[in-house]
Amino acid sequence: MKTLSLALVLSFSLLLTACGSAPMTDADMATKYGLSLEEYQEQKEAAARMNMTIEDHLNMGGDNSSMNHTMPDGKVMKNDEMDSHEKAASDMGMTLQEHIDAGHTGH
């Protein structure tokens, strides 16, 4: 019985080892989504600021120029306004949500 258990554990271990694959790097993910590495990292950071996965962020809409972003507080912001707020927030050392909550407008 002990030999059978050992054989079963070893077989299962080998099976799991054979099924494993290395995690995808940012470069791999950028290629997957058809973005440059820099574009992918920017999108990933923007998704993180909005508490979204990169997949959810990239699938928010088709044409990025007309895409709207829904903020964690429920406020909807146009893409060009979002870019302005993201840059201003970054320049101030704030998160995007902190920037909006502070009432900084007119960028």
mmCIF file of N, CA and C in Angstrom, residues 43-54 56-57 60 70-73 82 95-97:
data_model
loop_
_atom_site.group_PDB
_atom_site.id
_atom_site.type_symbol
_atom_site.label_atom_id
_atom_site.label_comp_id
_atom_site.label_asym_id
_atom_site.label_seq_id
_atom_site.Cartn_x
_atom_site.Cartn_y
_atom_site.Cartn_z
ATOM 1 N N GLN A 43 -0.763 51.458 -19.846
ATOM 2 C CA GLN A 43 -2.135 50.960 -19.696
ATOM 3 C C GLN A 43 -2.289 50.160 -18.403
ATOM 4 N N LYS A 44 -1.266 49.399 -18.073
ATOM 5 C CA LYS A 44 -1.293 48.601 -16.845
ATOM 6 C C LYS A 44 -1.342 49.509 -15.618
ATOM 7 N N GLU A 45 -0.552 50.593 -15.635
ATOM 8 C CA GLU A 45 -0.557 51.546 -14.525
ATOM 9 C C GLU A 45 -1.898 52.267 -14.428
ATOM 10 N N ALA A 46 -2.465 52.638 -15.584
ATOM 11 C CA ALA A 46 -3.771 53.303 -15.581
ATOM 12 C C ALA A 46 -4.841 52.366 -15.029
ATOM 13 N N ALA A 47 -4.777 51.104 -15.399
ATOM 14 C CA ALA A 47 -5.745 50.119 -14.889
ATOM 15 C C ALA A 47 -5.607 49.979 -13.377
ATOM 16 N N ALA A 48 -4.389 49.939 -12.897
ATOM 17 C CA ALA A 48 -4.159 49.800 -11.455
ATOM 18 C C ALA A 48 -4.704 51.007 -10.693
ATOM 19 N N ARG A 49 -4.549 52.199 -11.272
ATOM 20 C CA ARG A 49 -5.070 53.397 -10.609
ATOM 21 C C ARG A 49 -6.588 53.362 -10.501
ATOM 22 N N MET A 50 -7.223 52.656 -11.424
ATOM 23 C CA MET A 50 -8.684 52.556 -11.410
ATOM 24 C C MET A 50 -9.163 51.255 -10.770
ATOM 25 N N ASN A 51 -8.258 50.547 -10.118
ATOM 26 C CA ASN A 51 -8.589 49.265 -9.477
ATOM 27 C C ASN A 51 -9.195 48.277 -10.462
ATOM 28 N N MET A 52 -8.607 48.197 -11.649
ATOM 29 C CA MET A 52 -9.075 47.286 -12.689
ATOM 30 C C MET A 52 -7.927 46.364 -13.083
ATOM 31 N N THR A 53 -8.286 45.247 -13.691
ATOM 32 C CA THR A 53 -7.261 44.409 -14.303
ATOM 33 C C THR A 53 -6.900 45.033 -15.640
ATOM 34 N N ILE A 54 -5.744 44.699 -16.154
ATOM 35 C CA ILE A 54 -5.327 45.224 -17.454
ATOM 36 C C ILE A 54 -6.300 44.760 -18.539
ATOM 37 N N ASP A 56 -9.561 44.128 -18.200
ATOM 38 C CA ASP A 56 -10.783 44.930 -18.109
ATOM 39 C C ASP A 56 -10.556 46.325 -18.686
ATOM 40 N N HIS A 57 -9.408 46.902 -18.374
ATOM 41 C CA HIS A 57 -9.105 48.253 -18.854
ATOM 42 C C HIS A 57 -8.996 48.291 -20.373
ATOM 43 N N MET A 60 -12.436 48.090 -22.290
ATOM 44 C CA MET A 60 -13.481 49.047 -21.947
ATOM 45 C C MET A 60 -14.195 49.589 -23.169
ATOM 46 N N THR A 70 -14.981 55.037 -16.198
ATOM 47 C CA THR A 70 -15.795 55.175 -14.998
ATOM 48 C C THR A 70 -14.874 55.074 -13.801
ATOM 49 N N MET A 71 -14.858 56.115 -13.015
ATOM 50 C CA MET A 71 -13.983 56.188 -11.852
ATOM 51 C C MET A 71 -14.557 55.339 -10.714
ATOM 52 N N PRO A 72 -13.726 54.986 -9.734
ATOM 53 C CA PRO A 72 -14.213 54.185 -8.602
ATOM 54 C C PRO A 72 -15.390 54.828 -7.865
ATOM 55 N N ASP A 73 -15.481 56.178 -7.909
ATOM 56 C CA ASP A 73 -16.609 56.845 -7.248
ATOM 57 C C ASP A 73 -17.850 56.901 -8.139
ATOM 58 N N MET A 82 -9.382 62.369 -18.893
ATOM 59 C CA MET A 82 -8.712 61.404 -18.017
ATOM 60 C C MET A 82 -7.204 61.536 -18.150
ATOM 61 N N THR A 95 -2.611 59.881 -6.338
ATOM 62 C CA THR A 95 -3.311 58.928 -7.190
ATOM 63 C C THR A 95 -4.371 59.703 -7.944
ATOM 64 N N LEU A 96 -4.877 59.124 -9.011
ATOM 65 C CA LEU A 96 -5.909 59.786 -9.795
ATOM 66 C C LEU A 96 -7.146 60.062 -8.940
ATOM 67 N N GLN A 97 -7.540 59.090 -8.134
ATOM 68 C CA GLN A 97 -8.728 59.278 -7.306
ATOM 69 C C GLN A 97 -8.513 60.379 -6.267
#
